[in-house]
PDB file of C-alpha atoms in Angstrom:
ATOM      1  CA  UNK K  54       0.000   0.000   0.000  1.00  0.00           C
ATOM      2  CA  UNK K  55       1.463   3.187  -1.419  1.00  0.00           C
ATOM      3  CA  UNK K  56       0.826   6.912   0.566  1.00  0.00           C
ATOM      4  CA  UNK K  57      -2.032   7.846  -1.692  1.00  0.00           C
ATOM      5  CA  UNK K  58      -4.085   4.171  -1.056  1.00  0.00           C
ATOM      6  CA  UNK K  59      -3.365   5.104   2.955  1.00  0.00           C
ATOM      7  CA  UNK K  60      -4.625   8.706   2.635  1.00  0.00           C
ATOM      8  CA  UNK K  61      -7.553   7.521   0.630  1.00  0.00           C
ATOM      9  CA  UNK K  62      -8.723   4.491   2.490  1.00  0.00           C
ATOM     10  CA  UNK K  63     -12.042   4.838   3.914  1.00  0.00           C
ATOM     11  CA  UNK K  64     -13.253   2.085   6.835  1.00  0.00           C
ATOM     12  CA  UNK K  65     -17.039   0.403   6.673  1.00  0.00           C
ATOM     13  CA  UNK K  66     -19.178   1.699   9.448  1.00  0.00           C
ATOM     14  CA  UNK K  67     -21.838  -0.594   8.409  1.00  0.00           C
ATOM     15  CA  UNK K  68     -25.369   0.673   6.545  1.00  0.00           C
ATOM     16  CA  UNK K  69     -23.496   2.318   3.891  1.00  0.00           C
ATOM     17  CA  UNK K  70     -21.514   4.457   5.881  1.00  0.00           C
ATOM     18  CA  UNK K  71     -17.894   4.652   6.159  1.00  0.00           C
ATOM     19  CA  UNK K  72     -15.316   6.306   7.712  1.00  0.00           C
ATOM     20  CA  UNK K  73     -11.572   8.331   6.222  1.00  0.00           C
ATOM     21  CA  UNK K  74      -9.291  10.814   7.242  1.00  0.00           C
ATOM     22  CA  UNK K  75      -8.170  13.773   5.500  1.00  0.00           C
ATOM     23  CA  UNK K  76      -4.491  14.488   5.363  1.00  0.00           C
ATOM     24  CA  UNK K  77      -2.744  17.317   5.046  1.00  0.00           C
ATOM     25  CA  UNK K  78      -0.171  15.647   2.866  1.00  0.00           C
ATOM     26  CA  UNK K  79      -2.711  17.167  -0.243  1.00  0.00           C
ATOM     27  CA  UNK K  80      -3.405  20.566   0.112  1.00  0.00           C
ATOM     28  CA  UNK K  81      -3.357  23.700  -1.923  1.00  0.00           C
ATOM     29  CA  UNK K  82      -4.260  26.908  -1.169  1.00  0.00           C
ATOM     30  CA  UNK K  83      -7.437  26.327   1.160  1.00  0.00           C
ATOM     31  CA  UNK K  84      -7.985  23.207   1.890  1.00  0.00           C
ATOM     32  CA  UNK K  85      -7.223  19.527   0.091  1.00  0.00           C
ATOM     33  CA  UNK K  86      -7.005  19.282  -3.500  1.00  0.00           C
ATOM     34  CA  UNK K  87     -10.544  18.579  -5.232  1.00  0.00           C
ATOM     35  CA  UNK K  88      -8.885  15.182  -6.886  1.00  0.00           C
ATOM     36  CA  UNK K  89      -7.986  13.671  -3.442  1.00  0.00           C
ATOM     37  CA  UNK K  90     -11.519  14.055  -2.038  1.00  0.00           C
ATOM     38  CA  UNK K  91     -12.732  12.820  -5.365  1.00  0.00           C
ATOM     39  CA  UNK K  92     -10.993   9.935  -4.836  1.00  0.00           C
ATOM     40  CA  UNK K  93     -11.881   8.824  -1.133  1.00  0.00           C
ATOM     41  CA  UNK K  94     -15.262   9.739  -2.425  1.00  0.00           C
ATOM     42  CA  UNK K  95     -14.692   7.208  -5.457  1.00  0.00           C
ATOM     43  CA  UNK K  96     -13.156   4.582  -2.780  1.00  0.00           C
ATOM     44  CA  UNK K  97     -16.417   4.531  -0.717  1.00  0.00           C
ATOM     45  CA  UNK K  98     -18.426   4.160  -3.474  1.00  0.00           C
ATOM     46  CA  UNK K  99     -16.896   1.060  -5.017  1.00  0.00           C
ATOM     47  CA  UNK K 100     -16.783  -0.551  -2.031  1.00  0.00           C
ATOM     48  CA  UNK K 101     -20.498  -0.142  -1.541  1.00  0.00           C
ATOM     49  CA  UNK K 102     -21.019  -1.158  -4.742  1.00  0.00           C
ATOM     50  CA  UNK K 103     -18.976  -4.379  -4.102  1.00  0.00           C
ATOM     51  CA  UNK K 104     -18.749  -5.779  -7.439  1.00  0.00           C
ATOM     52  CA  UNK K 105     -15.348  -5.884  -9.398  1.00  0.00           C
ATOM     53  CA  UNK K 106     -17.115  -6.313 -12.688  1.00  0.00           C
ATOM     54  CA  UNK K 107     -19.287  -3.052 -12.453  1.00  0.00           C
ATOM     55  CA  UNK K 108     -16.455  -0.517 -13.588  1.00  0.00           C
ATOM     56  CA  UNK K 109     -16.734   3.200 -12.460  1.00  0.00           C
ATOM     57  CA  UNK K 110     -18.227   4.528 -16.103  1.00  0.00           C
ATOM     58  CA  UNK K 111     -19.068   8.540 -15.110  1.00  0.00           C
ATOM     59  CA  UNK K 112     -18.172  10.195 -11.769  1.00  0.00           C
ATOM     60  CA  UNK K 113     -19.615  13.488 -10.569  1.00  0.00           C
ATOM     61  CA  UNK K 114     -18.360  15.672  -7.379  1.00  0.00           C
ATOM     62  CA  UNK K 115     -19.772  18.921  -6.420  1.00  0.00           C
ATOM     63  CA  UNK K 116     -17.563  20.663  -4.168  1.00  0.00           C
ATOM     64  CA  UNK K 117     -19.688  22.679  -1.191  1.00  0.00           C
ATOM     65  CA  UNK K 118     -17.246  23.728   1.137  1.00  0.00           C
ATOM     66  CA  UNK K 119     -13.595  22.846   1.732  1.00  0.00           C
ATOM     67  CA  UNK K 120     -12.663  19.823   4.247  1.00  0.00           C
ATOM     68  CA  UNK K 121     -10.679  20.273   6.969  1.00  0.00           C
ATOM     69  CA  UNK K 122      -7.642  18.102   8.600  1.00  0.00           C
ATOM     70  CA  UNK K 123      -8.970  15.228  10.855  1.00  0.00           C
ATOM     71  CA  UNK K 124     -11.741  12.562  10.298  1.00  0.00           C
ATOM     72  CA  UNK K 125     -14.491  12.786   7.711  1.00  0.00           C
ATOM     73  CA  UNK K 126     -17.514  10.565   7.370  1.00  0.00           C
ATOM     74  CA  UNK K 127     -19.461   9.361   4.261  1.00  0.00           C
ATOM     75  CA  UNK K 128     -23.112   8.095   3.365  1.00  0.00           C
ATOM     76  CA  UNK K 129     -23.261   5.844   0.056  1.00  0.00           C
ATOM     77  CA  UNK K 130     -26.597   4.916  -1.153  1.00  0.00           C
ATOM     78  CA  UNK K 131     -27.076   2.296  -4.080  1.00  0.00           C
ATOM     79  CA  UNK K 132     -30.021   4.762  -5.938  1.00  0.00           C
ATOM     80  CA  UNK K 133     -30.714   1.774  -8.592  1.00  0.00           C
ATOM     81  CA  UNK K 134     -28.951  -1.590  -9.121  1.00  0.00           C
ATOM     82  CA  UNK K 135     -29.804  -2.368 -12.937  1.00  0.00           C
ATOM     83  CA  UNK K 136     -29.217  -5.315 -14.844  1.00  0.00           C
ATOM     84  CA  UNK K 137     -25.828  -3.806 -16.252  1.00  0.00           C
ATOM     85  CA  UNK K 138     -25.397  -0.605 -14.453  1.00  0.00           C
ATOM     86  CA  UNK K 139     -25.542   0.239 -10.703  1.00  0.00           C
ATOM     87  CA  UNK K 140     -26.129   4.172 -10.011  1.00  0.00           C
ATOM     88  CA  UNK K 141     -24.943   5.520  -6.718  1.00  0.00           C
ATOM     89  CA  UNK K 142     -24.458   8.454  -4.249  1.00  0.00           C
ATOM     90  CA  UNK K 143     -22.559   9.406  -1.330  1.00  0.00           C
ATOM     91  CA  UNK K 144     -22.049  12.280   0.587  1.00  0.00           C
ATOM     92  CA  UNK K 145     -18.323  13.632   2.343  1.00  0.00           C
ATOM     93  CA  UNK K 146     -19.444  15.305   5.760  1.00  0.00           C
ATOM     94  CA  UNK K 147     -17.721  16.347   9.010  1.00  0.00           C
ATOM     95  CA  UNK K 148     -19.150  17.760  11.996  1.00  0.00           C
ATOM     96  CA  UNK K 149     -22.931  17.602  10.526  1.00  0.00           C
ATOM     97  CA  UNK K 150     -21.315  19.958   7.573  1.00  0.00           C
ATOM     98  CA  UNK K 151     -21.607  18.974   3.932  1.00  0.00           C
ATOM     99  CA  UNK K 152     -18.037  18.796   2.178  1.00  0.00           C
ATOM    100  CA  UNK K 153     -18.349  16.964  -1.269  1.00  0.00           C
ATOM    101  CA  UNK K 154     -21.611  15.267  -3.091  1.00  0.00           C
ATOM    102  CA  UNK K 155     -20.959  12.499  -5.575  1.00  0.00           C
ATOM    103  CA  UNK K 156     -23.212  10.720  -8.230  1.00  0.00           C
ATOM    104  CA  UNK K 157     -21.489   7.360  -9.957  1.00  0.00           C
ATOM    105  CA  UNK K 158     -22.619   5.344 -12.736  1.00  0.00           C
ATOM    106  CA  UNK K 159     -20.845   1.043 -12.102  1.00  0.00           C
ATOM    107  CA  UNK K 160     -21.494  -1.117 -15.779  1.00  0.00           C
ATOM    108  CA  UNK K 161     -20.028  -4.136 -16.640  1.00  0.00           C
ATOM    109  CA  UNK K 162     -18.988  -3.891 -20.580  1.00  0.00           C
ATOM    110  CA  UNK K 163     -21.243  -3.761 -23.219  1.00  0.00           C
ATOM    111  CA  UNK K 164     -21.438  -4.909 -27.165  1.00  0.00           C
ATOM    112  CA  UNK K 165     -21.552  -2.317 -29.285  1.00  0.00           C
ATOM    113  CA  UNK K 166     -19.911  -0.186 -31.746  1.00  0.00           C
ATOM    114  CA  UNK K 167     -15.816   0.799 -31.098  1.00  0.00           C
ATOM    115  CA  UNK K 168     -14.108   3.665 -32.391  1.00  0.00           C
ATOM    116  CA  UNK K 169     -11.238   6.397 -31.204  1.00  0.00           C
ATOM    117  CA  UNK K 170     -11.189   9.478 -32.751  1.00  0.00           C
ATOM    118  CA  UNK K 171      -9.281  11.074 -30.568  1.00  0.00           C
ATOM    119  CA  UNK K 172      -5.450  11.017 -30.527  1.00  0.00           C
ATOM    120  CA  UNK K 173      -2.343  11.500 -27.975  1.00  0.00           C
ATOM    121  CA  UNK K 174      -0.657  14.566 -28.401  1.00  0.00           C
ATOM    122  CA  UNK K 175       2.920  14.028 -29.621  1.00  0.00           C
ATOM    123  CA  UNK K 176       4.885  15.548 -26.636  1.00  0.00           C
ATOM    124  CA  UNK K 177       8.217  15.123 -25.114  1.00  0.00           C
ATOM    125  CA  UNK K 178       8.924  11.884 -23.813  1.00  0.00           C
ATOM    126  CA  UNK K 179       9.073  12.273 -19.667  1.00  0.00           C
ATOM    127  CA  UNK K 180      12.705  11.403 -19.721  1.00  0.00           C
ATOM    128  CA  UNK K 181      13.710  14.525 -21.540  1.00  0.00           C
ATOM    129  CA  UNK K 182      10.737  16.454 -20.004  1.00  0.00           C
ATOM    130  CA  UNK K 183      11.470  19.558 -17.467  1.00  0.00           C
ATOM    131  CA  UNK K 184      10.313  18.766 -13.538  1.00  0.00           C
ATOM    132  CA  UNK K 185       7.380  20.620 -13.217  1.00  0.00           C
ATOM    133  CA  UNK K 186       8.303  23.780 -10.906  1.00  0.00           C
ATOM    134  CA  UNK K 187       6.530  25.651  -8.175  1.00  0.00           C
ATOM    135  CA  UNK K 188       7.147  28.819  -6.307  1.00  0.00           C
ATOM    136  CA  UNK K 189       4.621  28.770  -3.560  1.00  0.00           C
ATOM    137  CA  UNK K 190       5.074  25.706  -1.261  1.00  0.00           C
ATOM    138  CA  UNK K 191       1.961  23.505  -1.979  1.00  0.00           C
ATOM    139  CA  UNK K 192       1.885  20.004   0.201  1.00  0.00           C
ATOM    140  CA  UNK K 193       0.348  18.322  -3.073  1.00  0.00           C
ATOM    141  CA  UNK K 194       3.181  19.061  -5.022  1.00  0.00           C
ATOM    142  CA  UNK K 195       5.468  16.416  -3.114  1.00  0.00           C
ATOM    143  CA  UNK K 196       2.741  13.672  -3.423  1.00  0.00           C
ATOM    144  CA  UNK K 197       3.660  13.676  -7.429  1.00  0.00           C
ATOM    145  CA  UNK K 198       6.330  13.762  -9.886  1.00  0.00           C
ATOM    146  CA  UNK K 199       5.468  16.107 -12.500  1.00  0.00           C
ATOM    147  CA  UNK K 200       7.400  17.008 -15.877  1.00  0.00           C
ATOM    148  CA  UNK K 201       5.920  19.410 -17.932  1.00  0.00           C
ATOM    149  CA  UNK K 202       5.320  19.341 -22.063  1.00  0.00           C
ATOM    150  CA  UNK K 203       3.530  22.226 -22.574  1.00  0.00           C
ATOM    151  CA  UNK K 204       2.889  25.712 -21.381  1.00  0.00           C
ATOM    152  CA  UNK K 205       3.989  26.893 -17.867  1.00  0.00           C
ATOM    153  CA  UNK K 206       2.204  28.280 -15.315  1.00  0.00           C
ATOM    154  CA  UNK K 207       2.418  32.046 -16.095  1.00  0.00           C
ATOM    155  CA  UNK K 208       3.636  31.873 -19.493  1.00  0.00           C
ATOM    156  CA  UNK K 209       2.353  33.642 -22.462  1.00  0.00           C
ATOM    157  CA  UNK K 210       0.504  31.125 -24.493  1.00  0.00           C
ATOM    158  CA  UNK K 211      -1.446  31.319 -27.559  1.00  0.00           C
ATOM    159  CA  UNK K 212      -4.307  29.003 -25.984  1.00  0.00           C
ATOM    160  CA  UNK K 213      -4.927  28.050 -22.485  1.00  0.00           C
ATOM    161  CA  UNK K 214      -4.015  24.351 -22.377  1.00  0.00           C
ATOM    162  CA  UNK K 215      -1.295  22.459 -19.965  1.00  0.00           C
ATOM    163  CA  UNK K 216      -0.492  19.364 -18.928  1.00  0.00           C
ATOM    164  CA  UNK K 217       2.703  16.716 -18.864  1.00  0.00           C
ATOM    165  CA  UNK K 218       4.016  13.525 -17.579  1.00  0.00           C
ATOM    166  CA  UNK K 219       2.728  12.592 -13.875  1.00  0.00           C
ATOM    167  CA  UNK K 220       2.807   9.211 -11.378  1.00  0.00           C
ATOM    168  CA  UNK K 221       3.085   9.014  -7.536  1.00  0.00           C
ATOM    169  CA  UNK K 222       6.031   9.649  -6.258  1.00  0.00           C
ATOM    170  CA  UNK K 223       5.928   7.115  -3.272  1.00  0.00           C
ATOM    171  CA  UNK K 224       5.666   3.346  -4.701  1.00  0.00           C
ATOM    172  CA  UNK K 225       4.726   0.813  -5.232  1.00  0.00           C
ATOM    173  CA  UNK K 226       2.714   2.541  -8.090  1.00  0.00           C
ATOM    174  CA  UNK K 227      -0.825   1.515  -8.399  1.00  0.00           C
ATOM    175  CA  UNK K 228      -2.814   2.925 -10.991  1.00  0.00           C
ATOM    176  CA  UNK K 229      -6.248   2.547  -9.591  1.00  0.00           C
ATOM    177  CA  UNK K 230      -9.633   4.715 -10.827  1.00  0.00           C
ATOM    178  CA  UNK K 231      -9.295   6.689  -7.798  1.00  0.00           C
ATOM    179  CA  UNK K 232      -6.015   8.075  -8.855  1.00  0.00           C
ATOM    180  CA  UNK K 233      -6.929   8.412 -12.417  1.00  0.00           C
ATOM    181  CA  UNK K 234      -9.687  10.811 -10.781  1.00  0.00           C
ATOM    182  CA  UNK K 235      -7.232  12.708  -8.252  1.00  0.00           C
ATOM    183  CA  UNK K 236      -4.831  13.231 -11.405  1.00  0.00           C
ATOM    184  CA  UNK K 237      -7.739  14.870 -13.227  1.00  0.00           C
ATOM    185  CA  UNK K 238      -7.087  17.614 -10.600  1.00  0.00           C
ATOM    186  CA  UNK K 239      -4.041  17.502  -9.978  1.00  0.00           C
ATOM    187  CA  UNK K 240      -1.996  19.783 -12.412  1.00  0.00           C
ATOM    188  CA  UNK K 241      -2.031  23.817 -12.098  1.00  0.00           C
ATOM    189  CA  UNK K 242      -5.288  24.725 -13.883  1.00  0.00           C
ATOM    190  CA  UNK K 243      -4.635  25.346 -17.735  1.00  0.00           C
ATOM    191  CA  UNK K 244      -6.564  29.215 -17.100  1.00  0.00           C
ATOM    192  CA  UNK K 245      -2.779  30.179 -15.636  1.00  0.00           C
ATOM    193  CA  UNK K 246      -1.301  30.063 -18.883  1.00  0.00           C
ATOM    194  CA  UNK K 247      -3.842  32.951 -19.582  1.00  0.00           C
ATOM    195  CA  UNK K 248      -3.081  35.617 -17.147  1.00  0.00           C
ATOM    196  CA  UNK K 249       0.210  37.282 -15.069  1.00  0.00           C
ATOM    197  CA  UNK K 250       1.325  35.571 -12.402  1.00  0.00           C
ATOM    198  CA  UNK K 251      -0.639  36.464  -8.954  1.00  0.00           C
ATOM    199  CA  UNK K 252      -3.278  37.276 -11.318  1.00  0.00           C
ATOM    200  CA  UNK K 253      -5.081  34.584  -9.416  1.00  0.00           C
ATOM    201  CA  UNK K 254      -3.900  34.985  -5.961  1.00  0.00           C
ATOM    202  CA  UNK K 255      -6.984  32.644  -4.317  1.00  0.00           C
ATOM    203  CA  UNK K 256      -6.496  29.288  -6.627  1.00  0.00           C
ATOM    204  CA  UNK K 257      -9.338  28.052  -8.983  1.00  0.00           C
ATOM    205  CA  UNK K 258     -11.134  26.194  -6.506  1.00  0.00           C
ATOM    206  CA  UNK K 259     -13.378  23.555  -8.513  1.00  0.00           C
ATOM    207  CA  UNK K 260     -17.149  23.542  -8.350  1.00  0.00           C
ATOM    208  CA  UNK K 261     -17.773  20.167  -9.846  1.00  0.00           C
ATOM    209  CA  UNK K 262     -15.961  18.097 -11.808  1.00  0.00           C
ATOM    210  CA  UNK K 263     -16.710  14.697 -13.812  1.00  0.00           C
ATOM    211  CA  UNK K 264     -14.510  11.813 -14.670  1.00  0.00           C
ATOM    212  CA  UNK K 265     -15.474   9.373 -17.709  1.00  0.00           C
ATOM    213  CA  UNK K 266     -13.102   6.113 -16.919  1.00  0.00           C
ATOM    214  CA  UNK K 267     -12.014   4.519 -20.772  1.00  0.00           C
ATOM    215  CA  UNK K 268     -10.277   1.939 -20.019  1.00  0.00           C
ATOM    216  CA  UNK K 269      -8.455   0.577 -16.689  1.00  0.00           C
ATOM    217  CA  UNK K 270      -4.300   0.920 -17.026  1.00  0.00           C
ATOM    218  CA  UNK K 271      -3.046  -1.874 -19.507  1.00  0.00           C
ATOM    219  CA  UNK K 272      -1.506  -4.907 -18.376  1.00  0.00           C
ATOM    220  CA  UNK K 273       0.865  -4.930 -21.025  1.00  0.00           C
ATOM    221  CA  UNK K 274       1.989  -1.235 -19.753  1.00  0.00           C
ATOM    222  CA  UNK K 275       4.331  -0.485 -16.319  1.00  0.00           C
ATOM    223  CA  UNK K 276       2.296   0.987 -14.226  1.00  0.00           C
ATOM    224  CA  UNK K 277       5.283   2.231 -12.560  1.00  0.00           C
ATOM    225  CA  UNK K 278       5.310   4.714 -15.672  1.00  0.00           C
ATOM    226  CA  UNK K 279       4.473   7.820 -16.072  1.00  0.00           C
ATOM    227  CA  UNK K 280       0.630   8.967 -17.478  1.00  0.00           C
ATOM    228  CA  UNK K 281       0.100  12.106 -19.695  1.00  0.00           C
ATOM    229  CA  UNK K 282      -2.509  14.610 -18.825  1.00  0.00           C
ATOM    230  CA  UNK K 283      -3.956  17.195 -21.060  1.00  0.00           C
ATOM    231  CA  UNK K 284      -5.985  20.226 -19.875  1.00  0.00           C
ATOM    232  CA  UNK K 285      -7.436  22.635 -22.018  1.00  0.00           C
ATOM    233  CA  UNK K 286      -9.747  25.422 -20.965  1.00  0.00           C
ATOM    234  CA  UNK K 287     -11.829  27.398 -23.832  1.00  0.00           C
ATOM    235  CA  UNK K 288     -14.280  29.916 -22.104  1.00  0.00           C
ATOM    236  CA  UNK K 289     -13.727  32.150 -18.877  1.00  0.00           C
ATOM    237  CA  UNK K 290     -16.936  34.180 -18.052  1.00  0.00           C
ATOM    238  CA  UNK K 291     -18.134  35.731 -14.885  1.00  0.00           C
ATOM    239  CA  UNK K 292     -16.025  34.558 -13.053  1.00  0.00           C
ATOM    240  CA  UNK K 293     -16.442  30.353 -13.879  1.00  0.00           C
ATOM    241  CA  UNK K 294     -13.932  28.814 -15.705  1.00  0.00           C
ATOM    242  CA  UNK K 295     -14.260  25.232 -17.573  1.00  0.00           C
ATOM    243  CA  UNK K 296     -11.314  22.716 -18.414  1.00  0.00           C
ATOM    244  CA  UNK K 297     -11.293  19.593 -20.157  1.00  0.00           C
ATOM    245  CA  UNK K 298      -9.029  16.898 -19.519  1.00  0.00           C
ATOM    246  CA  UNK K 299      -7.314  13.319 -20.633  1.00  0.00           C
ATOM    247  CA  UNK K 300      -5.609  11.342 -18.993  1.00  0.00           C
ATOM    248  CA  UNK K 301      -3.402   8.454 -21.387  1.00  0.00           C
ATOM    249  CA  UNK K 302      -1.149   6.040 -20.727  1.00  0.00           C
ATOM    250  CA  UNK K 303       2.853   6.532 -22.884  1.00  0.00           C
ATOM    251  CA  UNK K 304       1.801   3.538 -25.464  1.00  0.00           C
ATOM    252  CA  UNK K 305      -1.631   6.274 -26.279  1.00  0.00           C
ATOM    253  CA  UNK K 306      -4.474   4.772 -24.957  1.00  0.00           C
ATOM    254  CA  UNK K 307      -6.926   6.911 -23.209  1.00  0.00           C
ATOM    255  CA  UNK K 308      -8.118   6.112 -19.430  1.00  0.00           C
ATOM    256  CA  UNK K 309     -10.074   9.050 -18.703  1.00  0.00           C
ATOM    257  CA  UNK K 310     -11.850  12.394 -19.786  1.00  0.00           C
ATOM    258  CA  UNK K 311     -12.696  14.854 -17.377  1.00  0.00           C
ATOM    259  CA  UNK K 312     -14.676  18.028 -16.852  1.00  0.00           C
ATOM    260  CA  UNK K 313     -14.867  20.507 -14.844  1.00  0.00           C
ATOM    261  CA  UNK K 314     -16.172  24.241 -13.560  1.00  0.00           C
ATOM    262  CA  UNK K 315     -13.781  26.160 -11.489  1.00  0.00           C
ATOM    263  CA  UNK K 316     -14.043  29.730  -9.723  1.00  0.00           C
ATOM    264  CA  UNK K 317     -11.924  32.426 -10.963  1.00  0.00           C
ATOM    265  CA  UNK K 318     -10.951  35.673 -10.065  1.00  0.00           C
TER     266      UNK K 318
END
């Protein structure tokens, strides 16, 4: 068990409840990075599901108000177990205070039609890739190494869109949907390549964001390896901003999209 699965475990309390801790290990500016909730969040719901073949398929987490350090509780419910797809909720609380809602759609594969339109980018490979560099001390920042491929934070780009090479740091490196969700967060939001630094001197906390899983990390790939994520945001606008996301793996297959709405300003 690596840091991340510690920090994100989450203990049965029985009737759909469990139990977690949030660490301080992941936080930003005001509280623990969006992706790391998502993912204890994510880990509480699969284990209420409690059925390896029913794959997280779409994953939804509105943000209300920032967790603190110290124990958090959650409430899954199973809304609808269907004959393919299970839909669930489950609620992040502490002290009687809402932190995080969640909606998740569980399927077991389908037949049906396949086809990928969509591409990897051609980037540098991570081993020729600059470490991805900070100048505010940000806890998060030591749970991953980062090496950037496209625009840094600050820089005068021609479109808002960032993104690089990322894994844990700490091993052994497991490449589970809950980290696919925490790295769809987990990158300095694409919006900074848009505006002087300090421009944005309160973060882009996230409002909601949603996580298609693709495909689980290949067995023919080392999932000690790094992934590639891609954000892209195309519209900022009283004060929301939106960014897109994929997550693939170095031999280009795609794991995950992601959206989500962030506060700006």
């Amino acid at each position: 068990m690596n840091r991340f699965q510690r920090d994100t475990a989450v203990e049965p309390l029985g009737g759909g409840r469990f139990s977690a801790r949030i660490d301080p290990g992941w936080w930003i500016v005001r509280g623990p990075n969006g992706g790391y909730v998502a993912a204890i969040l994510l880990r509480a719901l699969r284990a209420a599901v409690a059925d390896p073949a029913r794959l997280p398929r779409s994953f939804t987490v509105h943000f209300t108000s920032p967790p603190s350090e110290g124990p958090a509780e959650l409430a899954t419910t199973l809304e609808r177990v269907g004959r393919t797809v299970t839909t669930a909720t489950a609620r992040l609380e502490q002290g009687g205070k809402l932190r995080a809602l969640a909606l998740a759609a569980f399927g077991t594969p389908r037949h049906g039609p396949d086809f990928a339109h969509l591409v990897r980018p051609e980037v540098t490979p991570p081993e020729r890739a600059t470490p991805l560099a900070s100048n505010v001390p940000i806890p998060m920042r030591e749970r991953y190494e980062c090496r950037a491929v496209f625009a840094a934070p600050g820089a005068s780009a021609p479109e808002a869109v960032t993104g690089g090479w990322i894994r844990l740091r700490e091993g052994p490196r497991v490449v589970e949907p809950e980290l696919l969700a925490a790295y769809t967060d987990s990158w300095p939001p694409s919006i900074f390549s848009q505006v002087p630094p300090g421009t944005l001197s309160s973060g882009v906390p996230t409002v909601d964001l949603t996580v298609h899983f693709r495909a689980p990390w290949p067995a023919a790939e080392d999932a000690d390896d790094f992934a590639l994520i891609v954000f892209r945001s195309r519209l900022a606008r009283d004060g929301f901003v939106e960014e897109d996301g994929e997550v693939w793996t170095r031999g280009g297959l795609l794991l995950a999209q992601s959206r989500q709405l962030a506060l700006v300003g």
